[in-house]
PDB file of C-alpha atoms in Angstrom:
ATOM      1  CA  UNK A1028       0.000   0.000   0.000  1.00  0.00           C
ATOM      2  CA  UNK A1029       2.670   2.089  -0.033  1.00  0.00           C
ATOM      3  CA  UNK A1030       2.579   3.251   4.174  1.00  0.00           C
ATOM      4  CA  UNK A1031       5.715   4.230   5.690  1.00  0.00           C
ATOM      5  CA  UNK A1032       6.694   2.689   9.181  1.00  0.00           C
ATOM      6  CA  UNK A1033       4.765   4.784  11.029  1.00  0.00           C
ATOM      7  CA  UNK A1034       1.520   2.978   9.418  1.00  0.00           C
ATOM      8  CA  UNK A1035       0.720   0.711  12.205  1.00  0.00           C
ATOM      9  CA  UNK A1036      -1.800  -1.881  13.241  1.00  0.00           C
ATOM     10  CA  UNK A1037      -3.195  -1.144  16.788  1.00  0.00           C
ATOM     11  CA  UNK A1038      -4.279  -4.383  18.995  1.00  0.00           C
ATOM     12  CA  UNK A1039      -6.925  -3.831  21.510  1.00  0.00           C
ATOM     13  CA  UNK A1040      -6.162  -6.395  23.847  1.00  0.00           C
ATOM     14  CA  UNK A1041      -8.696  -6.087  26.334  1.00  0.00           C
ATOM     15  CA  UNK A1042     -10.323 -10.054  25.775  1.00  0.00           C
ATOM     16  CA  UNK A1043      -8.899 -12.152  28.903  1.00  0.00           C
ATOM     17  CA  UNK A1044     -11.746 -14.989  28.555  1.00  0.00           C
ATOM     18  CA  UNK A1045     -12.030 -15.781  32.254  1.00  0.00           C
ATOM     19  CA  UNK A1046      -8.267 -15.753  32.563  1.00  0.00           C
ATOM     20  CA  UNK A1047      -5.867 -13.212  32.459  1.00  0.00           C
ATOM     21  CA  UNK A1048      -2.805 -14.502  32.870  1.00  0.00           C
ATOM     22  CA  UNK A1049      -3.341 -17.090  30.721  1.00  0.00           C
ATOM     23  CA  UNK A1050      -4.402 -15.054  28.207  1.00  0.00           C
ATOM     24  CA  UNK A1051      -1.471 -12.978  28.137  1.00  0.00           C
ATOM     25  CA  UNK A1052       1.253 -15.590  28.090  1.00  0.00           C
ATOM     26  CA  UNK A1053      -0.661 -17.270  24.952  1.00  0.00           C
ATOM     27  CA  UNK A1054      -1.023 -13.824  23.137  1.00  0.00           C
ATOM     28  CA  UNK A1055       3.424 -13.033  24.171  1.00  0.00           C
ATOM     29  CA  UNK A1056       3.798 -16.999  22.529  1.00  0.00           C
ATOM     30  CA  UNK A1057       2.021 -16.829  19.692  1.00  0.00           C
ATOM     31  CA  UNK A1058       3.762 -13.357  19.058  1.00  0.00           C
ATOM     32  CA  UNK A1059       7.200 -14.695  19.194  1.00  0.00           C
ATOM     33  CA  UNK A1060       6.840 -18.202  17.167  1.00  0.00           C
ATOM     34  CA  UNK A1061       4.122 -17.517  14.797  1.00  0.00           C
ATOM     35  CA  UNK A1062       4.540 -13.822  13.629  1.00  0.00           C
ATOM     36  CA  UNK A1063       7.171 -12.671  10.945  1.00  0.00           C
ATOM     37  CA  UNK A1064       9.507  -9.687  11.420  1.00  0.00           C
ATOM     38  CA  UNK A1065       6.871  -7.983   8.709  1.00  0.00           C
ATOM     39  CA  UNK A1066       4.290  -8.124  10.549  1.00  0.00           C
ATOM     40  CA  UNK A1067       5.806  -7.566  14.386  1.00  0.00           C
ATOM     41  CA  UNK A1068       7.267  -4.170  12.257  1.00  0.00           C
ATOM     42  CA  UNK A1069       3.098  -3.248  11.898  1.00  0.00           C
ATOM     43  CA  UNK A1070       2.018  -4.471  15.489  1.00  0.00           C
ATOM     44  CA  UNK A1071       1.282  -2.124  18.301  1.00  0.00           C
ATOM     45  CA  UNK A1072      -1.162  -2.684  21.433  1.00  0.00           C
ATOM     46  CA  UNK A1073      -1.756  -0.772  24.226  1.00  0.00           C
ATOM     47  CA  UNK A1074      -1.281  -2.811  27.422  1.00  0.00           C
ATOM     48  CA  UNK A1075       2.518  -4.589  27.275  1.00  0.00           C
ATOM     49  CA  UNK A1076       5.902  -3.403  27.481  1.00  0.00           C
ATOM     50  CA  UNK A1077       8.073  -7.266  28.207  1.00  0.00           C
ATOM     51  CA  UNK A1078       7.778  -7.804  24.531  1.00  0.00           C
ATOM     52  CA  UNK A1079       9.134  -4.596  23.403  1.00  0.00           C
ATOM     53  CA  UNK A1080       6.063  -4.451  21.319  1.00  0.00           C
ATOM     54  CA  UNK A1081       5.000  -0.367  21.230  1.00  0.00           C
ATOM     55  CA  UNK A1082       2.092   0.403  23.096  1.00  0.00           C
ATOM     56  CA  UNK A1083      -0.203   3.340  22.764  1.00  0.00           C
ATOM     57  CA  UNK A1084      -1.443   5.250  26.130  1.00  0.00           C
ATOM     58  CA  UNK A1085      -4.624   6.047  26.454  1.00  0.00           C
ATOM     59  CA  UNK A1086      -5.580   8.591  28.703  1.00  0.00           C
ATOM     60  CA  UNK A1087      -9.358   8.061  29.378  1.00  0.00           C
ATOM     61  CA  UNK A1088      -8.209   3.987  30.088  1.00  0.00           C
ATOM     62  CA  UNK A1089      -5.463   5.432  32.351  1.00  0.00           C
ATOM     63  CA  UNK A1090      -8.544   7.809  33.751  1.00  0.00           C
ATOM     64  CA  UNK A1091     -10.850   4.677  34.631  1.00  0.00           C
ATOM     65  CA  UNK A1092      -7.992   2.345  35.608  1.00  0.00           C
ATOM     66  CA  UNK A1093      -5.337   4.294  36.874  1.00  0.00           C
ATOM     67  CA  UNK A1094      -1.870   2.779  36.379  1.00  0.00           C
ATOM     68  CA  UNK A1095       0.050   1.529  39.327  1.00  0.00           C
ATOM     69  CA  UNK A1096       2.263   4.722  38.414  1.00  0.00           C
ATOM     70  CA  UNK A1097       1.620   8.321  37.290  1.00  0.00           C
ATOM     71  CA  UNK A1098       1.074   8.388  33.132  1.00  0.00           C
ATOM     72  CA  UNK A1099       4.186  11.065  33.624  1.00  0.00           C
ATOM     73  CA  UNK A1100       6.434   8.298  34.782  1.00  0.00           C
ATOM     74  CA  UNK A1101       5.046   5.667  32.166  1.00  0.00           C
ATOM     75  CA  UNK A1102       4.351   7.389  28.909  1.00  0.00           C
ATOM     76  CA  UNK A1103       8.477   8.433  28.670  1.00  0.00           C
ATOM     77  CA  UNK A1104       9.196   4.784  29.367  1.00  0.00           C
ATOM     78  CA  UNK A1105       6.829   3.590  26.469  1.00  0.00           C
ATOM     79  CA  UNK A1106       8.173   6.442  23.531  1.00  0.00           C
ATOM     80  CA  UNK A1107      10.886   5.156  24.208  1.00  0.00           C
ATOM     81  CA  UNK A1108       9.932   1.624  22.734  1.00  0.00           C
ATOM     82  CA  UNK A1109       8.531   3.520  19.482  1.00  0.00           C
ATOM     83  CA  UNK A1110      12.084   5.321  19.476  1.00  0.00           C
ATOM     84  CA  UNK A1111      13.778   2.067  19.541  1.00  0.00           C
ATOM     85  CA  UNK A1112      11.359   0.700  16.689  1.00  0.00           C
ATOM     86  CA  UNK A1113      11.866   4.173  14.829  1.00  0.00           C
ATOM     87  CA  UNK A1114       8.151   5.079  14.544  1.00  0.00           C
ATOM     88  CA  UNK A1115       6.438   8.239  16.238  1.00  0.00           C
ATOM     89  CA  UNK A1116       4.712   7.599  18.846  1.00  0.00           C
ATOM     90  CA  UNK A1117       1.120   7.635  18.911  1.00  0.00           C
ATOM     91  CA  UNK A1118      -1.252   8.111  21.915  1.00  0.00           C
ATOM     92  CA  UNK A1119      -5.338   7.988  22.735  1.00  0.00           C
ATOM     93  CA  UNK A1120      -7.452  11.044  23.433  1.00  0.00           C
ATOM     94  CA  UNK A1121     -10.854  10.941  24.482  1.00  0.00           C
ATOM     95  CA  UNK A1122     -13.392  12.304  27.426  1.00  0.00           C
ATOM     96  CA  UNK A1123     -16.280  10.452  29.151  1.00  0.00           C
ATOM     97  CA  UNK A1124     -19.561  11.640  28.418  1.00  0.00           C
ATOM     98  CA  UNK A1125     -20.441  14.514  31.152  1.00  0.00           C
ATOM     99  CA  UNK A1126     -23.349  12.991  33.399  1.00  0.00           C
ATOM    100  CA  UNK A1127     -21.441   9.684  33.230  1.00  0.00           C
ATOM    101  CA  UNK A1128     -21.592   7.892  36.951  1.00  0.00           C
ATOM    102  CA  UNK A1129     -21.193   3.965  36.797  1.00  0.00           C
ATOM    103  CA  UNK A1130     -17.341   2.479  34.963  1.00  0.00           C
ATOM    104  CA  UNK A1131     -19.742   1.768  31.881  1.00  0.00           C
ATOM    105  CA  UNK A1132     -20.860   4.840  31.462  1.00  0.00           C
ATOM    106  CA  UNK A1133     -17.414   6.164  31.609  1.00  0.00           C
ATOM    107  CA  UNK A1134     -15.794   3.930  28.903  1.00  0.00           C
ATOM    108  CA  UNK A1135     -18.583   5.452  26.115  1.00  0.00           C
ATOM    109  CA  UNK A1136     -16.979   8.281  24.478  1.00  0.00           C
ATOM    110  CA  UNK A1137     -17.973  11.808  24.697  1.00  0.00           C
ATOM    111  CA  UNK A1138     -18.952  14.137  21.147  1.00  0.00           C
ATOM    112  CA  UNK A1139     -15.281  15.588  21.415  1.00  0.00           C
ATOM    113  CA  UNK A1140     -12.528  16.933  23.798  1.00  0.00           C
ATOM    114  CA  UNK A1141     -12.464  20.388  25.392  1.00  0.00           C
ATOM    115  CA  UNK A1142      -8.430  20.175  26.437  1.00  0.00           C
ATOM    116  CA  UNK A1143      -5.874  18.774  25.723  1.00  0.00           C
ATOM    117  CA  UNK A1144      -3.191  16.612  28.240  1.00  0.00           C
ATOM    118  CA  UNK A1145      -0.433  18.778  30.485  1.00  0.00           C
ATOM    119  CA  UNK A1146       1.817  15.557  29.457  1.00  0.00           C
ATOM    120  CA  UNK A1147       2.227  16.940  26.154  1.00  0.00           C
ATOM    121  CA  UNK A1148       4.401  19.314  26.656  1.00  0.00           C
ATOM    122  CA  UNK A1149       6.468  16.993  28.859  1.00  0.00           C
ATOM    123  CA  UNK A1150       9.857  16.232  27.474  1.00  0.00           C
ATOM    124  CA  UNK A1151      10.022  12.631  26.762  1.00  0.00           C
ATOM    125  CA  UNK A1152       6.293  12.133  27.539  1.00  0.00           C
ATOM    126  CA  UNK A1153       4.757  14.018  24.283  1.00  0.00           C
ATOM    127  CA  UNK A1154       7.901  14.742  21.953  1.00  0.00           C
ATOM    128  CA  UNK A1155      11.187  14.086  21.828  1.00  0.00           C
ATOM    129  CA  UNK A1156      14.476  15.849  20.817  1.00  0.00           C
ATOM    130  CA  UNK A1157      15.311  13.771  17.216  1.00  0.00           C
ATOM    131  CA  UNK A1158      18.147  15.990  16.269  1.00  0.00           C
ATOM    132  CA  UNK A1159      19.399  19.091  18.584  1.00  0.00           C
ATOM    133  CA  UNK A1160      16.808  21.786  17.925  1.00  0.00           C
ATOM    134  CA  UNK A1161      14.507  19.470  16.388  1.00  0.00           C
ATOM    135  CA  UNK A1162      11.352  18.304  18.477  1.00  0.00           C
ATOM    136  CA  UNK A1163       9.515  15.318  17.531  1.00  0.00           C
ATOM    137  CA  UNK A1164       5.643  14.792  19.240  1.00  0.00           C
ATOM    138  CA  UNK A1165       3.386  12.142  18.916  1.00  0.00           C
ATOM    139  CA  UNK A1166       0.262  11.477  16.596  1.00  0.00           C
ATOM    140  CA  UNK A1167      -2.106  12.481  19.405  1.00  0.00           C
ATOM    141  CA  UNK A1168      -5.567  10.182  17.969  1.00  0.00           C
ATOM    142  CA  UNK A1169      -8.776  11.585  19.378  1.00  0.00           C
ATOM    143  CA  UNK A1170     -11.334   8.933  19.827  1.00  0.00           C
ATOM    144  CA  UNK A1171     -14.854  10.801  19.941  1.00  0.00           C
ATOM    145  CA  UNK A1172     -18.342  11.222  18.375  1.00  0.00           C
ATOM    146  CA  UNK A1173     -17.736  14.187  16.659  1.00  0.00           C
ATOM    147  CA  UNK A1174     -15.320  12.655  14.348  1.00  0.00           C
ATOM    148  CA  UNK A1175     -13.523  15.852  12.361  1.00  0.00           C
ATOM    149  CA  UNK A1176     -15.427  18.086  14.378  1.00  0.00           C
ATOM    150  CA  UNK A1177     -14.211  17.033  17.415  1.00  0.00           C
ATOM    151  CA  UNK A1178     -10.538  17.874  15.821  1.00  0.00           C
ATOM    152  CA  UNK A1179     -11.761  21.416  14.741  1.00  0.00           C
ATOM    153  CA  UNK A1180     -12.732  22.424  18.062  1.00  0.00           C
ATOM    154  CA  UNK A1181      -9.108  21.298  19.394  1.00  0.00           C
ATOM    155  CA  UNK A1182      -7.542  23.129  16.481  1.00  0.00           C
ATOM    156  CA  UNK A1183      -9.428  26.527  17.279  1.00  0.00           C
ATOM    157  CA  UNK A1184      -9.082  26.383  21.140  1.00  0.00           C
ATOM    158  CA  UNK A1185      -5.677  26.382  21.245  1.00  0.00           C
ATOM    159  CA  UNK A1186      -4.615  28.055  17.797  1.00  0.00           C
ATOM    160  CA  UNK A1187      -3.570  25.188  15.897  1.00  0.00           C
ATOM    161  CA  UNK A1188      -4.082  26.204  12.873  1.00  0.00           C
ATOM    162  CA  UNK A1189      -7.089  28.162  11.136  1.00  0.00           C
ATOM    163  CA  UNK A1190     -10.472  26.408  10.770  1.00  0.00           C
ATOM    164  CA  UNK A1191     -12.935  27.770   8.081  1.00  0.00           C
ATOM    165  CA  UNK A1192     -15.732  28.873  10.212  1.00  0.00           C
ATOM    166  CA  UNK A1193     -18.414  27.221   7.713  1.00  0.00           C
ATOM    167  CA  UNK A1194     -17.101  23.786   8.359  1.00  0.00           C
ATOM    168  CA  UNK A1195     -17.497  24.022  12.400  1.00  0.00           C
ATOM    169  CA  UNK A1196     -21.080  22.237  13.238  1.00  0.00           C
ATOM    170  CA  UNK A1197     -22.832  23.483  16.961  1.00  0.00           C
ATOM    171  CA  UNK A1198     -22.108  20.606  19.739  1.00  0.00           C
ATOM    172  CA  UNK A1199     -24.790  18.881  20.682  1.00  0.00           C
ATOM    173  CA  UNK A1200     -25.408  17.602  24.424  1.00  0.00           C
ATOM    174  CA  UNK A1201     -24.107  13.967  25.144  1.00  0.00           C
ATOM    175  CA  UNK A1202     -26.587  11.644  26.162  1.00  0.00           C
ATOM    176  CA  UNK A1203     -25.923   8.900  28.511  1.00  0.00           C
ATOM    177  CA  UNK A1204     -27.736   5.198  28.327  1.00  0.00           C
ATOM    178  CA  UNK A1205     -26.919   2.731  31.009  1.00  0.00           C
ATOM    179  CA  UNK A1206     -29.180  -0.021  29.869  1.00  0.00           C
ATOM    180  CA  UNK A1207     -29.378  -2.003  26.977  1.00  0.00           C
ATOM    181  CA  UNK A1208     -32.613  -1.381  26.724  1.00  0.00           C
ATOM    182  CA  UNK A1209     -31.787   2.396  26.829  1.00  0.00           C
ATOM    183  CA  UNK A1210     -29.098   2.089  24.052  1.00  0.00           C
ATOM    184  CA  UNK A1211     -31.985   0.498  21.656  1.00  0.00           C
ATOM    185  CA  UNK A1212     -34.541   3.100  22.542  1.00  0.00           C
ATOM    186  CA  UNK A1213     -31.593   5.793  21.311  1.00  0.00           C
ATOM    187  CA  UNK A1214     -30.876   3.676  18.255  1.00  0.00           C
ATOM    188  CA  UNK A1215     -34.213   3.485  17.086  1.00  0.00           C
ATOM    189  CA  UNK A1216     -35.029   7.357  18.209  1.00  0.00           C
ATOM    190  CA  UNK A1217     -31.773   8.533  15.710  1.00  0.00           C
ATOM    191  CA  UNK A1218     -32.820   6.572  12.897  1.00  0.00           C
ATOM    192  CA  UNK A1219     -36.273   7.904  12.805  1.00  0.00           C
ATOM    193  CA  UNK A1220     -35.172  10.925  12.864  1.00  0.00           C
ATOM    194  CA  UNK A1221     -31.978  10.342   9.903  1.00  0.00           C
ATOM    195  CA  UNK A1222     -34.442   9.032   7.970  1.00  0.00           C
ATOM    196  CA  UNK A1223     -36.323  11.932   7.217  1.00  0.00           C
ATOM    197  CA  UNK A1224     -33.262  13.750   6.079  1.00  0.00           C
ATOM    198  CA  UNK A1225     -32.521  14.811   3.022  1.00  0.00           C
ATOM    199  CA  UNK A1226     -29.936  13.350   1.336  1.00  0.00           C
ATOM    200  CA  UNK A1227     -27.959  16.503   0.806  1.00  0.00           C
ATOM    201  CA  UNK A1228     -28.428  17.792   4.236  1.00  0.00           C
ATOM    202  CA  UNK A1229     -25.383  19.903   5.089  1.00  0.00           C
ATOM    203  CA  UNK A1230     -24.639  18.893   8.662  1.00  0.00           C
ATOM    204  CA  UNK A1231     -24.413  15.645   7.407  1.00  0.00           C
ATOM    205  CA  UNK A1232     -22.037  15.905   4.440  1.00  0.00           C
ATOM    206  CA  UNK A1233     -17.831  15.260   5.025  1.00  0.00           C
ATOM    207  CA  UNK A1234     -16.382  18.515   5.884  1.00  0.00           C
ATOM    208  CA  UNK A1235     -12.568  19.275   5.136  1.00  0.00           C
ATOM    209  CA  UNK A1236     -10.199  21.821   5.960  1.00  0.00           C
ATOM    210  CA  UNK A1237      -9.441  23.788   3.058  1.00  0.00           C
ATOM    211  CA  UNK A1238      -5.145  23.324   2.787  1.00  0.00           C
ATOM    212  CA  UNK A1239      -4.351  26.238   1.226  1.00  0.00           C
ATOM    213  CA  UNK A1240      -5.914  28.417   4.766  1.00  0.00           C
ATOM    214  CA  UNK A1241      -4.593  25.442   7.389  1.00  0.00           C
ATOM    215  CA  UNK A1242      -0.950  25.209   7.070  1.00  0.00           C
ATOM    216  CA  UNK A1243       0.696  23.976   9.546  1.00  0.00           C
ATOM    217  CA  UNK A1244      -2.151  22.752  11.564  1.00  0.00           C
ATOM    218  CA  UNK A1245      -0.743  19.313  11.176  1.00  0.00           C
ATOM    219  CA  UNK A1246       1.729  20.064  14.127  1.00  0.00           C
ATOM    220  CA  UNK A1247       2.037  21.694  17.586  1.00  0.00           C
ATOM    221  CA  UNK A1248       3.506  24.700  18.504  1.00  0.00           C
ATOM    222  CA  UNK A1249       7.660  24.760  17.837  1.00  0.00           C
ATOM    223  CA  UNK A1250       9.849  25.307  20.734  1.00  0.00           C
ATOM    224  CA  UNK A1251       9.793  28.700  20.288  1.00  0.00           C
ATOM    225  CA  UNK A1252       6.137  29.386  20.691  1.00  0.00           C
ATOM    226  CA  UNK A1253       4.852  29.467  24.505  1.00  0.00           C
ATOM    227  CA  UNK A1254       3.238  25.981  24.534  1.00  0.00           C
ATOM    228  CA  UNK A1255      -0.063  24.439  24.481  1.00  0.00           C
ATOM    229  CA  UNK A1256      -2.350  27.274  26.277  1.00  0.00           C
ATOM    230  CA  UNK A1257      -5.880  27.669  25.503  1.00  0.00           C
ATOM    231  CA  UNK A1258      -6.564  30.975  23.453  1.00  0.00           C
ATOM    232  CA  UNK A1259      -9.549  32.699  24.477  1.00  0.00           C
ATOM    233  CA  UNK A1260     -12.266  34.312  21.984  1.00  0.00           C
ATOM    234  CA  UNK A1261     -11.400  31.688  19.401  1.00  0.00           C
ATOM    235  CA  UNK A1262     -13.505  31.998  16.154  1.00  0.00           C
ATOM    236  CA  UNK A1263     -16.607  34.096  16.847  1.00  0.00           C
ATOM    237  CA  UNK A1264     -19.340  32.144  14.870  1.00  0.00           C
ATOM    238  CA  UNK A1265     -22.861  33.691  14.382  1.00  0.00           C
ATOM    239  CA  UNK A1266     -25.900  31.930  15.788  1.00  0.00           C
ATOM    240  CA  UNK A1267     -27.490  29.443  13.108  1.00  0.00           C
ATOM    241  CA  UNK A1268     -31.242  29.008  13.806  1.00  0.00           C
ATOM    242  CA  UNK A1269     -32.580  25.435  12.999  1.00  0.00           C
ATOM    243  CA  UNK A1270     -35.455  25.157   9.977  1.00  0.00           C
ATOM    244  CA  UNK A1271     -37.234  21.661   9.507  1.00  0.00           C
ATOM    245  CA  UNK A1272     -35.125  18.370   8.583  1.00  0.00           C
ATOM    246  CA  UNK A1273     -31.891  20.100  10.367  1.00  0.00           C
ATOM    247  CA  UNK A1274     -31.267  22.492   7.482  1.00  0.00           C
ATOM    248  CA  UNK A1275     -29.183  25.303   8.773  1.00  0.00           C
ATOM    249  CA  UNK A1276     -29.534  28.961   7.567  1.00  0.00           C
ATOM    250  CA  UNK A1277     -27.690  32.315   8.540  1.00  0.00           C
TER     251      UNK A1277
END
């Protein structure tokens, strides 16, 4: 396909089928004897560091199940495994859902993130010094509902980079179901109400950031910039008032 090396295949290993240690010491032996170098040069997870396998930290897991030490201490100690592999590291970003109470409830994803982690600007924890003078930092992947939107709002609330103001959507108000039953009822509501949409319904089309008014929005501030600080005002966007089937109008 053409990827470079820092095109990797992420593991969620969170199945322990009624036996965790068990588990584990199958999934280290099958990595050792059955995988080739190819494919253990594409494998990350984001639980193990005795295989020298790269791992990618994920703050909300850390969140719910805090680590037996502080992410500050551990996320230097696991870049350095991508370092050794020669691949950037790459790390999880997502929020729980506001009026989340029960561990369930926590683990469903929020619409998008409203800050990003102090560990960023950590040295060793969220970049690295490749050459002297020359910071590296990690493929920060945020993991909401929001999708693109979600990345928008990061990108305009701390002046990453510009954002066309026509292609930021309102947030909407996360709803939390602890039930099954309560999951269904929100499944069925949503599709009764997509399915009165128009199929040219501009909230619901792909949105993209136009190239030639976002560069350098790809990367964080360089080291001579004052860090990762919130900018306040951001982009001042007019009140849109609702019409029938969502359609959106100045």
């Amino acid at each position: 396909m053409g990827i470079g090396k820092d095109g990797v295949i992420i593991i969620h290993a969170g199945g322990v089928y009624g036996d965790k240690a068990t588990t584990l010491t199958r999934f280290k032996a099958n990595y050792r004897a059955l995988l080739s170098d190819e494919i253990k040069a594409r494998l990350v997870v984001e639980n193990d560091e005795e295989l020298d396998l790269p791992l990618v930290f994920d703050y909300h897991h850390d969140w719910i199940y805090p680590s037996s030490e502080p992410c500050i201490t551990l996320i230097p100690r696991i870049n350095a495994i991508w370092h050794r592999k020669g691949i950037k590291p790459k790390q999880h970003l997502s929020s729980p859902r506001q009026s989340a109470v029960t561990v369930m409830e926590k683990r469903a994803h929020a619409r998008r993130c409203n800050t990003l982690p102090a560990e960023l600007e950590a040295e060793g924890a969220g970049w690295w010094w490749r050459t002297p003078g020359e910071r590296e930092w990690v493929d920060l992947m945020i993991e909401a509902k929001d999708k693109e939107q979600a990345v928008f709002q990061l990108y305009r609330i701390y002046g990453l980079g510009h954002v066309i103001r026509e292609n930021l959507r309102p947030e909407q108000t996360d709803q939390v179901q602890s039930t099954h039953k309560g999951r269904a009822s929100a499944r069925r509501a949503r599709k009764a109400k997509n399915s009165g949409k128009d199929d040219e319904d501009p909230l619901e089309r792909l949105v993209v950031i136009d190239p030639k008014t976002a560069a350098g929005a790809e990367a964080p501030p360089t080291a001579g910039d004052q860090g990762l600080k919130p900018q306040r005002g951001g982009c001042k966007r007019r009140p849109a008032r609702v019409k029938a089937k969502g359609k959106v109008a100045d």
